[in-house]
Amino acid sequence: MDKYVTLMTTYGNAAGIEFDFHGQVANTLDAHRLIQHLQEDRGPNTADKLVDSLYAQYFTQRAHPSASDTLLKATDHAGIDRKTAEAFVADEHEGLLDTKMLIREQASNGVDSVPYVVFEGKRRDFTLVGAKGVAEYLKTLEAVAREAS
């Protein structure tokens, strides 16, 4: 864990983010359920705003990752009507089955951590799992480009 904290602190400092790793570790299923719903209902830009807020709250403000107040603050940031957001967050069953099915599907594909990024090459795919630096992404993209030429 110390290695992870050191690595993420270094990455965060380079990006102007001051991580706080003393928050509560908890189940994130409700957050994933909300993200999936907004991704489908409002599109990727809205989902990105939601995720940005969730990450900021969790990684820098010690917010519980699936608490109602955390989720609602994130929906506010994403521009979602408060009553609509409250109704979805309060209904713990809405979208739950779909979210669990998507999680199971990815787990059966070997995904067990994030980020999980796949670059499709001409002859093979390149997969990066977990936190990587810019240099690792650049190296992978260069390999993809070499194969394409």
PDB file of C-alpha atoms in Angstrom, residues 33-88:
ATOM      1  CA  ARG A  33     -25.057   2.246 -10.675  1.00  0.00           C
ATOM      2  CA  LEU A  34     -25.459   6.018 -10.892  1.00  0.00           C
ATOM      3  CA  ILE A  35     -22.566   6.423 -13.341  1.00  0.00           C
ATOM      4  CA  GLN A  36     -23.956   3.701 -15.599  1.00  0.00           C
ATOM      5  CA  HIS A  37     -27.439   5.226 -15.517  1.00  0.00           C
ATOM      6  CA  LEU A  38     -26.213   8.709 -16.411  1.00  0.00           C
ATOM      7  CA  GLN A  39     -23.878   7.335 -19.087  1.00  0.00           C
ATOM      8  CA  GLU A  40     -26.857   5.687 -20.775  1.00  0.00           C
ATOM      9  CA  ASP A  41     -29.419   8.420 -20.073  1.00  0.00           C
ATOM     10  CA  ARG A  42     -27.374  11.624 -20.496  1.00  0.00           C
ATOM     11  CA  GLY A  43     -24.241  10.559 -22.348  1.00  0.00           C
ATOM     12  CA  PRO A  44     -20.501  10.439 -21.690  1.00  0.00           C
ATOM     13  CA  ASN A  45     -19.989  14.156 -20.991  1.00  0.00           C
ATOM     14  CA  THR A  46     -22.456  14.087 -18.099  1.00  0.00           C
ATOM     15  CA  ALA A  47     -20.997  10.824 -16.791  1.00  0.00           C
ATOM     16  CA  ASP A  48     -17.488  12.342 -16.962  1.00  0.00           C
ATOM     17  CA  LYS A  49     -18.592  15.329 -14.862  1.00  0.00           C
ATOM     18  CA  LEU A  50     -20.159  12.956 -12.342  1.00  0.00           C
ATOM     19  CA  VAL A  51     -16.992  10.836 -12.124  1.00  0.00           C
ATOM     20  CA  ASP A  52     -14.794  13.932 -11.795  1.00  0.00           C
ATOM     21  CA  SER A  53     -16.839  15.036  -8.792  1.00  0.00           C
ATOM     22  CA  LEU A  54     -16.911  11.576  -7.226  1.00  0.00           C
ATOM     23  CA  TYR A  55     -13.132  11.251  -7.561  1.00  0.00           C
ATOM     24  CA  ALA A  56     -12.506  14.712  -6.138  1.00  0.00           C
ATOM     25  CA  GLN A  57     -14.791  14.058  -3.193  1.00  0.00           C
ATOM     26  CA  TYR A  58     -13.362  10.631  -2.433  1.00  0.00           C
ATOM     27  CA  PHE A  59      -9.664  11.183  -3.105  1.00  0.00           C
ATOM     28  CA  THR A  60      -9.269  14.702  -1.730  1.00  0.00           C
ATOM     29  CA  GLN A  61     -12.162  15.288   0.703  1.00  0.00           C
ATOM     30  CA  ARG A  62     -12.559  11.888   2.397  1.00  0.00           C
ATOM     31  CA  ALA A  63     -16.176  11.540   1.230  1.00  0.00           C
ATOM     32  CA  HIS A  64     -17.839   8.128   1.446  1.00  0.00           C
ATOM     33  CA  PRO A  65     -17.852   6.822  -2.159  1.00  0.00           C
ATOM     34  CA  SER A  66     -21.508   5.730  -2.215  1.00  0.00           C
ATOM     35  CA  ALA A  67     -23.183   7.892   0.437  1.00  0.00           C
ATOM     36  CA  SER A  68     -26.303   9.676  -0.774  1.00  0.00           C
ATOM     37  CA  ASP A  69     -24.870  13.115  -0.060  1.00  0.00           C
ATOM     38  CA  THR A  70     -21.717  12.290  -2.054  1.00  0.00           C
ATOM     39  CA  LEU A  71     -23.751  11.007  -4.995  1.00  0.00           C
ATOM     40  CA  LEU A  72     -26.129  13.985  -4.949  1.00  0.00           C
ATOM     41  CA  LYS A  73     -23.273  16.487  -4.789  1.00  0.00           C
ATOM     42  CA  ALA A  74     -21.803  14.751  -7.849  1.00  0.00           C
ATOM     43  CA  THR A  75     -25.130  14.929  -9.718  1.00  0.00           C
ATOM     44  CA  ASP A  76     -25.304  18.646  -8.919  1.00  0.00           C
ATOM     45  CA  HIS A  77     -21.835  19.031 -10.450  1.00  0.00           C
ATOM     46  CA  ALA A  78     -23.008  17.086 -13.524  1.00  0.00           C
ATOM     47  CA  GLY A  79     -26.014  19.387 -13.972  1.00  0.00           C
ATOM     48  CA  ILE A  80     -28.708  16.863 -13.096  1.00  0.00           C
ATOM     49  CA  ASP A  81     -32.017  18.135 -11.708  1.00  0.00           C
ATOM     50  CA  ARG A  82     -31.962  17.577  -7.928  1.00  0.00           C
ATOM     51  CA  LYS A  83     -35.398  15.891  -7.706  1.00  0.00           C
ATOM     52  CA  THR A  84     -34.538  13.514 -10.551  1.00  0.00           C
ATOM     53  CA  ALA A  85     -31.218  12.671  -8.886  1.00  0.00           C
ATOM     54  CA  GLU A  86     -32.776  12.178  -5.450  1.00  0.00           C
ATOM     55  CA  ALA A  87     -35.386   9.792  -6.897  1.00  0.00           C
ATOM     56  CA  PHE A  88     -32.742   7.672  -8.617  1.00  0.00           C
TER      57      PHE A  88
END
